[in-house]
Short mmCIF file of C-alpha atoms in Angstrom, two decimals:
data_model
loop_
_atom_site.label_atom_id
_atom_site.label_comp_id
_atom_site.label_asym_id
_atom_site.label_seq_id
_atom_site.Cartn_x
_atom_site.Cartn_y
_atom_site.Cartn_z
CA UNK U 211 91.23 -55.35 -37.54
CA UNK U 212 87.94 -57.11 -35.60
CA UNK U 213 89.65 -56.55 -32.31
CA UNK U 214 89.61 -52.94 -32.92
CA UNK U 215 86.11 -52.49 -33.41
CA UNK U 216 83.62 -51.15 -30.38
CA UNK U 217 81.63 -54.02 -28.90
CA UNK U 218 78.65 -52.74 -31.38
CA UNK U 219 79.99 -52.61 -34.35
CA UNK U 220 81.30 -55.89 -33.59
CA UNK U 221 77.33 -56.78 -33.39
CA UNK U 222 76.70 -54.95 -36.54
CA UNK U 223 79.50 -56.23 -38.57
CA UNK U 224 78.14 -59.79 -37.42
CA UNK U 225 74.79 -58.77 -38.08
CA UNK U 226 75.65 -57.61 -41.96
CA UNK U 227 77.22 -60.66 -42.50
CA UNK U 228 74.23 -63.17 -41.61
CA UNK U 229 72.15 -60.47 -43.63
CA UNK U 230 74.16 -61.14 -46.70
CA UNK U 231 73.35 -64.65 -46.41
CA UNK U 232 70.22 -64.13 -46.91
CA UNK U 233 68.97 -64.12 -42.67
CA UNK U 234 66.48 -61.40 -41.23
CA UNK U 235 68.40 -59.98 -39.09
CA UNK U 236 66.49 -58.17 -35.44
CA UNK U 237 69.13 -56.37 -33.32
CA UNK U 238 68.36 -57.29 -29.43
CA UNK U 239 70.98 -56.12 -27.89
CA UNK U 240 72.15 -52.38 -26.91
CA UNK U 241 71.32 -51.37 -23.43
CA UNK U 242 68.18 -53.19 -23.18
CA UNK U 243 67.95 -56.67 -21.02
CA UNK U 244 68.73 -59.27 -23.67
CA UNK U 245 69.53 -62.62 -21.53
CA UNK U 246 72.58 -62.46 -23.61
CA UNK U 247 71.11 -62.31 -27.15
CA UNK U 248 72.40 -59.72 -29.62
CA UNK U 249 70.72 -61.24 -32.80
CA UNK U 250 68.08 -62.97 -33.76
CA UNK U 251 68.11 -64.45 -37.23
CA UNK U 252 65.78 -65.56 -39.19
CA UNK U 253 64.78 -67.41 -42.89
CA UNK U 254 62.87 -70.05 -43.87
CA UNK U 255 61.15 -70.69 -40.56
CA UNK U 256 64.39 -70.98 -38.98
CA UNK U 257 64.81 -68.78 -35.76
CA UNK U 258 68.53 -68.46 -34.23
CA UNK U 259 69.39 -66.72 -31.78
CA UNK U 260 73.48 -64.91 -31.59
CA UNK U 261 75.37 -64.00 -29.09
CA UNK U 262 78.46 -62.09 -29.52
CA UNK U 263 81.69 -61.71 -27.39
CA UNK U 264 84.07 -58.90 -28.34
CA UNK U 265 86.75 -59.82 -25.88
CA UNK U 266 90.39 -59.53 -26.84
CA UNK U 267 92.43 -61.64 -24.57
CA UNK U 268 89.58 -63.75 -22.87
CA UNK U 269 88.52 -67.14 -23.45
CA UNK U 270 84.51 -67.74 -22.91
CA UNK U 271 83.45 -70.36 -20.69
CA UNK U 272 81.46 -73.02 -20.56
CA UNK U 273 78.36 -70.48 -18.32
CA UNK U 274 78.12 -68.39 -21.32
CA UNK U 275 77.79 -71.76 -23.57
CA UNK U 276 75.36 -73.44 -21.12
CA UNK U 277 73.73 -69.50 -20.83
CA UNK U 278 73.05 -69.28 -24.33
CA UNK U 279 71.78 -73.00 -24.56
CA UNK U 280 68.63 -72.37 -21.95
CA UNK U 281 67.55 -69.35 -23.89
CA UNK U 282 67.74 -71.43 -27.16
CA UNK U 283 65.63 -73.68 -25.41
CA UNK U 284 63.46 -71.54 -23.59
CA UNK U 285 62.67 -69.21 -27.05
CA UNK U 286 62.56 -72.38 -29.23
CA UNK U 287 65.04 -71.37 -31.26
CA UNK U 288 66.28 -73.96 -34.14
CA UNK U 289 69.89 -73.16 -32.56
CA UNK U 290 72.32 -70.79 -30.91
CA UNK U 291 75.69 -69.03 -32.33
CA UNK U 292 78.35 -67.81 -30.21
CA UNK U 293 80.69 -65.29 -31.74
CA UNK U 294 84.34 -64.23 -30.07
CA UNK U 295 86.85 -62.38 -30.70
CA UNK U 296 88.42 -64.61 -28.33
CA UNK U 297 88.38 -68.32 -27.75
CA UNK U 298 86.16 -70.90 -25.88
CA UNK U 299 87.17 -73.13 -23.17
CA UNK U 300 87.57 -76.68 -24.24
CA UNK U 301 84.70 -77.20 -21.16
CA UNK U 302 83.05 -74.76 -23.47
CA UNK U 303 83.67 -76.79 -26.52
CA UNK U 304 82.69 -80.16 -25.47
CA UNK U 305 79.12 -79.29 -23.87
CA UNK U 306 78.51 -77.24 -27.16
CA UNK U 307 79.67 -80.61 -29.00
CA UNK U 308 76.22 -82.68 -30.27
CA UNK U 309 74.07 -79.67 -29.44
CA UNK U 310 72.40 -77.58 -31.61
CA UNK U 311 74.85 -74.84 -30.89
CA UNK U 312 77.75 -73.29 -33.33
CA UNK U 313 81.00 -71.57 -31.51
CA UNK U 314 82.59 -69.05 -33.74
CA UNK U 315 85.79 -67.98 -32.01
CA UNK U 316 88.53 -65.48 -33.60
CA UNK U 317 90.48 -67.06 -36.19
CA UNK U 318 86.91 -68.12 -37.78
CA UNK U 319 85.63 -64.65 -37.91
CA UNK U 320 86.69 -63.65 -40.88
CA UNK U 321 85.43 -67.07 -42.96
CA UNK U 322 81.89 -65.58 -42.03
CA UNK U 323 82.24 -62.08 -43.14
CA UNK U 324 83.89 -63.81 -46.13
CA UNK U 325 80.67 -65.90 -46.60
CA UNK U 326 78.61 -63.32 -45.73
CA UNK U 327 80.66 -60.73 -49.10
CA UNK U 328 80.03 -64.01 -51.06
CA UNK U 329 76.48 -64.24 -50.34
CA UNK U 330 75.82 -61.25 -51.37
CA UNK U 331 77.86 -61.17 -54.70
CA UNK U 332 76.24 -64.11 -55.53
CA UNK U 333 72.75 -62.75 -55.05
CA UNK U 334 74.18 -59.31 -57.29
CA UNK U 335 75.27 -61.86 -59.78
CA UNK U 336 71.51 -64.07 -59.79
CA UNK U 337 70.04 -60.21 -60.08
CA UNK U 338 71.88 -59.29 -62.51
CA UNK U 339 71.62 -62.33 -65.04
CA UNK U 340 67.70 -62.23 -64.50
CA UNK U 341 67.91 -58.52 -66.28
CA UNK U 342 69.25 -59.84 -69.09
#
């Protein structure tokens, strides 16, 4: 159960899964000053920045949205991600709408860990057929 998990390996557990799709993945957050990132991912010269919510009950608004969006601007980033536990606003929703911004809330969590266990069989599978 996600909801169970400590806030960091709620970050790690998101972090594994953009690894196994194939993304460098550079831990930012911890105790240090982040201005709200917890990941930045990287491949193929694309740089996004994630920023993850492990809240239970809450719904994230549409500061954290418009938060993350100024620091994807202000790094350059080709886009932000914003991973719950929870769910966003519909405020939160419709600013993210036509941005280059993804909201993952609860309910969708487990499609990108599923992605993420695909990925990576899929890259055992291209390994092992090139052995043979």
């Amino acid at each position: 159960d996600i909801s169970a998990l400590k806030w960091r390996e709620f970050e790690e557990l998101i972090g594994e899964a953009y690894k196994r799709q194939g993304y460098y993945v550079e831990e930012r957050g911890g105790n240090e000053p982040d201005g709200g990132i917890d990941l930045v991912l990287r491949k193929k010269g694309e740089m996004v920045l994630v920023q993850c919510k492990h809240w239970e009950a809450e719904q994230v608004g549409v500061k954290i949205v418009r938060e993350l969006y100024g620091v994807v601007a202000a790094e350059g980033a080709t886009k932000g991600i914003l991973v719950t536990t929870g769910y966003f606003t519909r405020d939160a929703e419709l600013f993210a709408h036509g941005k280059p911004l993804l909201l993952i809330r609860g309910n969708e969590l487990s499609r990108l860990i599923e992605e993420g266990q695909e990925s990576l069989m899929s890259k055992s599978a291209r390994t092992y057929n090139r052995r043979l």
